[in-house]
Amino acid sequence: MSTVPLPEPLDHARFNELVLAAQNAAKSAYNPYSRFAVGCALLSKSGQVYCGCNIENASYSVTICAERVAASQAVLRRDLDWDTIVVVSPQRVTPCGVCRQFLHEFAPQLRVWNGYLDNLELIGPTLLHELLPSAMTLSRS
Ligand code: THU
């Protein structure tokens, strides 16, 4: 049984802003190989929003997912305390395994919402550590 208190729900206006930001970010997807556009918006506890889209590569495995693009921007700003991520795509996808591990490094309690590009049928929040139980961690010195 978890003793971690549940985070306060986001207010409606903030949540809608995140969804719109994720939908907008998906328009920047560089996806000539899969034609699958993913957009996301990561809300930091500072109030900042970082967006990401998927960026594909001719060497397919070099592709980076939308979630890691957004998270990398937050790290670049040294803004490491994250609240919520909204991910939208043509088919509902939850963050892939690599992205789960990447996000978990900073925010095991991150609230994850998933939905379609063109409507607001979002599912969530799922906490990141529920998506990735037993994540790989190291103690930091
Ligand atoms: N993709 C993401 O950007 N995020 C996800 O959560 C799942 C997959 C991207 C990677 C690739 O460019 C395309 O979607 C198809 O897998």
PDB file of C-alpha atoms and ligand atoms in Angstrom:
ATOM      1  CA  MET A   1       0.000   0.000   0.000  1.00  0.00           C
ATOM      2  CA  SER A   2       1.448   3.352  -1.078  1.00  0.00           C
ATOM      3  CA  THR A   3       1.843   6.062   1.528  1.00  0.00           C
ATOM      4  CA  VAL A   4       2.822   8.690  -1.052  1.00  0.00           C
ATOM      5  CA  PRO A   5       0.181  11.457  -1.002  1.00  0.00           C
ATOM      6  CA  LEU A   6      -1.609  11.979  -4.293  1.00  0.00           C
ATOM      7  CA  PRO A   7      -0.763  15.268  -6.001  1.00  0.00           C
ATOM      8  CA  GLU A   8      -3.429  17.955  -6.196  1.00  0.00           C
ATOM      9  CA  PRO A   9      -5.416  17.752  -9.439  1.00  0.00           C
ATOM     10  CA  LEU A  10      -4.524  20.352 -12.059  1.00  0.00           C
ATOM     11  CA  ASP A  11      -7.068  23.071 -12.621  1.00  0.00           C
ATOM     12  CA  HIS A  12      -9.077  22.770 -15.801  1.00  0.00           C
ATOM     13  CA  ALA A  13      -7.620  25.787 -17.593  1.00  0.00           C
ATOM     14  CA  ARG A  14      -4.039  24.643 -16.943  1.00  0.00           C
ATOM     15  CA  PHE A  15      -4.855  21.163 -18.114  1.00  0.00           C
ATOM     16  CA  ASN A  16      -6.471  22.397 -21.338  1.00  0.00           C
ATOM     17  CA  GLU A  17      -3.439  24.591 -21.965  1.00  0.00           C
ATOM     18  CA  LEU A  18      -1.226  21.514 -21.726  1.00  0.00           C
ATOM     19  CA  VAL A  19      -3.403  19.541 -24.131  1.00  0.00           C
ATOM     20  CA  LEU A  20      -3.342  22.360 -26.674  1.00  0.00           C
ATOM     21  CA  ALA A  21       0.426  22.713 -26.299  1.00  0.00           C
ATOM     22  CA  ALA A  22       0.878  18.970 -26.904  1.00  0.00           C
ATOM     23  CA  GLN A  23      -1.411  19.039 -29.954  1.00  0.00           C
ATOM     24  CA  ASN A  24       0.495  22.016 -31.313  1.00  0.00           C
ATOM     25  CA  ALA A  25       3.881  20.378 -30.697  1.00  0.00           C
ATOM     26  CA  ALA A  26       2.798  17.343 -32.716  1.00  0.00           C
ATOM     27  CA  LYS A  27       2.593  19.623 -35.777  1.00  0.00           C
ATOM     28  CA  SER A  28       6.389  19.938 -35.613  1.00  0.00           C
ATOM     29  CA  ALA A  29       6.942  16.165 -35.678  1.00  0.00           C
ATOM     30  CA  TYR A  30       9.697  15.119 -38.074  1.00  0.00           C
ATOM     31  CA  ASN A  31       8.259  11.757 -39.003  1.00  0.00           C
ATOM     32  CA  PRO A  32       8.932  10.975 -42.682  1.00  0.00           C
ATOM     33  CA  TYR A  33       9.377   7.264 -41.951  1.00  0.00           C
ATOM     34  CA  SER A  34       6.487   6.346 -39.670  1.00  0.00           C
ATOM     35  CA  ARG A  35       4.177   9.278 -40.523  1.00  0.00           C
ATOM     36  CA  PHE A  36       3.134   8.945 -36.887  1.00  0.00           C
ATOM     37  CA  ALA A  37       3.082  12.338 -35.161  1.00  0.00           C
ATOM     38  CA  VAL A  38       3.512  12.540 -31.406  1.00  0.00           C
ATOM     39  CA  GLY A  39       3.357  15.718 -29.364  1.00  0.00           C
ATOM     40  CA  CYS A  40       3.721  16.241 -25.676  1.00  0.00           C
ATOM     41  CA  ALA A  41       3.709  18.967 -23.072  1.00  0.00           C
ATOM     42  CA  LEU A  42       5.565  18.591 -19.800  1.00  0.00           C
ATOM     43  CA  LEU A  43       4.473  20.809 -16.918  1.00  0.00           C
ATOM     44  CA  SER A  44       7.132  21.586 -14.366  1.00  0.00           C
ATOM     45  CA  LYS A  45       6.207  22.428 -10.787  1.00  0.00           C
ATOM     46  CA  SER A  46       7.744  25.845 -11.543  1.00  0.00           C
ATOM     47  CA  GLY A  47       4.807  26.416 -13.917  1.00  0.00           C
ATOM     48  CA  GLN A  48       6.929  26.213 -17.062  1.00  0.00           C
ATOM     49  CA  VAL A  49       5.724  24.050 -19.941  1.00  0.00           C
ATOM     50  CA  TYR A  50       8.202  22.197 -22.155  1.00  0.00           C
ATOM     51  CA  CYS A  51       6.995  20.727 -25.424  1.00  0.00           C
ATOM     52  CA  GLY A  52       8.321  17.926 -27.572  1.00  0.00           C
ATOM     53  CA  CYS A  53       7.651  16.143 -30.824  1.00  0.00           C
ATOM     54  CA  ASN A  54       9.163  12.977 -32.227  1.00  0.00           C
ATOM     55  CA  ILE A  55      12.232  13.428 -34.433  1.00  0.00           C
ATOM     56  CA  GLU A  56      12.974  10.490 -36.703  1.00  0.00           C
ATOM     57  CA  ASN A  57      16.168   9.541 -38.476  1.00  0.00           C
ATOM     58  CA  ALA A  58      17.146   7.557 -41.571  1.00  0.00           C
ATOM     59  CA  SER A  59      18.977   5.315 -39.156  1.00  0.00           C
ATOM     60  CA  TYR A  60      15.709   4.384 -37.449  1.00  0.00           C
ATOM     61  CA  SER A  61      17.044   3.606 -34.004  1.00  0.00           C
ATOM     62  CA  VAL A  62      18.451   7.122 -33.727  1.00  0.00           C
ATOM     63  CA  THR A  63      14.884   8.457 -33.567  1.00  0.00           C
ATOM     64  CA  ILE A  64      14.004  10.368 -30.419  1.00  0.00           C
ATOM     65  CA  CYS A  65      10.518  10.340 -28.952  1.00  0.00           C
ATOM     66  CA  ALA A  66       8.520  13.456 -28.136  1.00  0.00           C
ATOM     67  CA  GLU A  67       8.772  12.798 -24.388  1.00  0.00           C
ATOM     68  CA  ARG A  68      12.570  12.838 -24.324  1.00  0.00           C
ATOM     69  CA  VAL A  69      12.678  16.019 -26.414  1.00  0.00           C
ATOM     70  CA  ALA A  70      10.454  17.811 -23.873  1.00  0.00           C
ATOM     71  CA  ALA A  71      12.309  16.384 -20.877  1.00  0.00           C
ATOM     72  CA  SER A  72      15.674  17.386 -22.356  1.00  0.00           C
ATOM     73  CA  GLN A  73      14.528  20.979 -22.700  1.00  0.00           C
ATOM     74  CA  ALA A  74      13.514  21.052 -19.036  1.00  0.00           C
ATOM     75  CA  VAL A  75      16.892  19.617 -18.008  1.00  0.00           C
ATOM     76  CA  LEU A  76      18.669  22.206 -20.128  1.00  0.00           C
ATOM     77  CA  ARG A  77      16.901  24.896 -18.069  1.00  0.00           C
ATOM     78  CA  ARG A  78      17.795  23.044 -14.849  1.00  0.00           C
ATOM     79  CA  ASP A  79      14.069  22.790 -14.165  1.00  0.00           C
ATOM     80  CA  LEU A  80      13.948  19.285 -12.733  1.00  0.00           C
ATOM     81  CA  ASP A  81      10.802  19.057 -10.642  1.00  0.00           C
ATOM     82  CA  TRP A  82       7.983  17.874 -12.901  1.00  0.00           C
ATOM     83  CA  ASP A  83       4.285  17.516 -12.336  1.00  0.00           C
ATOM     84  CA  THR A  84       2.432  16.286 -15.426  1.00  0.00           C
ATOM     85  CA  ILE A  85       3.023  15.189 -18.990  1.00  0.00           C
ATOM     86  CA  VAL A  86       0.336  15.060 -21.677  1.00  0.00           C
ATOM     87  CA  VAL A  87       1.130  12.937 -24.736  1.00  0.00           C
ATOM     88  CA  VAL A  88      -1.049  12.986 -27.842  1.00  0.00           C
ATOM     89  CA  SER A  89      -0.813  10.922 -31.013  1.00  0.00           C
ATOM     90  CA  PRO A  90      -3.059   9.447 -33.736  1.00  0.00           C
ATOM     91  CA  GLN A  91      -3.418   6.250 -31.697  1.00  0.00           C
ATOM     92  CA  ARG A  92      -3.237   6.443 -27.957  1.00  0.00           C
ATOM     93  CA  VAL A  93       0.312   5.599 -26.857  1.00  0.00           C
ATOM     94  CA  THR A  94       1.862   5.536 -23.442  1.00  0.00           C
ATOM     95  CA  PRO A  95       5.548   6.518 -23.229  1.00  0.00           C
ATOM     96  CA  CYS A  96       7.840   3.778 -24.543  1.00  0.00           C
ATOM     97  CA  GLY A  97      10.143   1.897 -22.194  1.00  0.00           C
ATOM     98  CA  VAL A  98      13.148   4.090 -22.936  1.00  0.00           C
ATOM     99  CA  CYS A  99      11.134   7.256 -22.246  1.00  0.00           C
ATOM    100  CA  ARG A 100       9.734   5.794 -19.025  1.00  0.00           C
ATOM    101  CA  GLN A 101      13.256   5.185 -17.750  1.00  0.00           C
ATOM    102  CA  PHE A 102      14.405   8.619 -18.937  1.00  0.00           C
ATOM    103  CA  LEU A 103      11.523  10.415 -17.209  1.00  0.00           C
ATOM    104  CA  HIS A 104      11.757   8.260 -14.089  1.00  0.00           C
ATOM    105  CA  GLU A 105      15.256   9.576 -13.415  1.00  0.00           C
ATOM    106  CA  PHE A 106      13.714  12.948 -12.567  1.00  0.00           C
ATOM    107  CA  ALA A 107      10.068  12.353 -11.750  1.00  0.00           C
ATOM    108  CA  PRO A 108       8.878   8.922 -10.577  1.00  0.00           C
ATOM    109  CA  GLN A 109       5.663  10.640  -9.427  1.00  0.00           C
ATOM    110  CA  LEU A 110       5.056  12.295 -12.820  1.00  0.00           C
ATOM    111  CA  ARG A 111       1.386  12.218 -13.824  1.00  0.00           C
ATOM    112  CA  VAL A 112       1.009  10.850 -17.345  1.00  0.00           C
ATOM    113  CA  TRP A 113      -2.005  11.561 -19.564  1.00  0.00           C
ATOM    114  CA  ASN A 114      -2.484  10.067 -23.013  1.00  0.00           C
ATOM    115  CA  GLY A 115      -4.892  11.034 -25.735  1.00  0.00           C
ATOM    116  CA  TYR A 116      -5.569  11.446 -29.392  1.00  0.00           C
ATOM    117  CA  LEU A 117      -4.264  14.299 -31.511  1.00  0.00           C
ATOM    118  CA  ASP A 118      -7.644  15.608 -32.474  1.00  0.00           C
ATOM    119  CA  ASN A 119      -9.856  15.298 -29.414  1.00  0.00           C
ATOM    120  CA  LEU A 120      -9.741  15.510 -25.659  1.00  0.00           C
ATOM    121  CA  GLU A 121     -10.432  11.870 -24.772  1.00  0.00           C
ATOM    122  CA  LEU A 122      -7.504  11.677 -22.431  1.00  0.00           C
ATOM    123  CA  ILE A 123      -6.718   8.799 -20.118  1.00  0.00           C
ATOM    124  CA  GLY A 124      -4.927   9.461 -16.868  1.00  0.00           C
ATOM    125  CA  PRO A 125      -3.413  10.323 -14.647  1.00  0.00           C
ATOM    126  CA  THR A 126      -1.178   7.294 -14.393  1.00  0.00           C
ATOM    127  CA  LEU A 127       1.856   7.814 -12.215  1.00  0.00           C
ATOM    128  CA  LEU A 128       5.129   7.115 -13.969  1.00  0.00           C
ATOM    129  CA  HIS A 129       6.306   4.625 -11.358  1.00  0.00           C
ATOM    130  CA  GLU A 130       3.129   2.636 -12.035  1.00  0.00           C
ATOM    131  CA  LEU A 131       4.119   2.463 -15.706  1.00  0.00           C
ATOM    132  CA  LEU A 132       7.674   1.469 -14.775  1.00  0.00           C
ATOM    133  CA  PRO A 133       7.771  -0.480 -11.527  1.00  0.00           C
ATOM    134  CA  SER A 134      11.270  -1.449 -10.398  1.00  0.00           C
ATOM    135  CA  ALA A 135      12.896   1.225 -12.549  1.00  0.00           C
ATOM    136  CA  MET A 136      16.660   1.166 -12.721  1.00  0.00           C
ATOM    137  CA  THR A 137      18.088   3.649 -10.209  1.00  0.00           C
ATOM    138  CA  LEU A 138      21.520   4.429  -8.786  1.00  0.00           C
ATOM    139  CA  SER A 139      22.283   6.355  -5.647  1.00  0.00           C
ATOM    140  CA  ARG A 140      23.596   9.830  -6.447  1.00  0.00           C
ATOM    141  CA  SER A 141      26.575  11.253  -4.612  1.00  0.00           C
TER     142      SER A 141
HETATM  143  N1  THU B   1       6.952   7.854 -30.398  1.00  0.00           N
HETATM  144  C1  THU B   1       6.995   8.922 -29.543  1.00  0.00           C
HETATM  145  O1  THU B   1       7.456  10.003 -29.891  1.00  0.00           O
HETATM  146  N2  THU B   1       6.514   8.749 -28.284  1.00  0.00           N
HETATM  147  C2  THU B   1       5.908   7.617 -27.825  1.00  0.00           C
HETATM  148  O2  THU B   1       5.464   7.568 -26.692  1.00  0.00           O
HETATM  149  C3  THU B   1       5.787   6.457 -28.713  1.00  0.00           C
HETATM  150  C4  THU B   1       6.484   6.555 -30.019  1.00  0.00           C
HETATM  151  C5  THU B   1       7.406   8.051 -31.779  1.00  0.00           C
HETATM  152  C6  THU B   1       8.667   7.368 -32.171  1.00  0.00           C
HETATM  153  C7  THU B   1       8.480   7.234 -33.684  1.00  0.00           C
HETATM  154  O3  THU B   1       8.911   8.439 -34.312  1.00  0.00           O
HETATM  155  C8  THU B   1       6.989   7.107 -33.864  1.00  0.00           C
HETATM  156  O4  THU B   1       6.412   7.565 -32.654  1.00  0.00           O
HETATM  157  C9  THU B   1       6.523   5.710 -34.161  1.00  0.00           C
HETATM  158  O5  THU B   1       6.949   4.831 -33.193  1.00  0.00           O
END
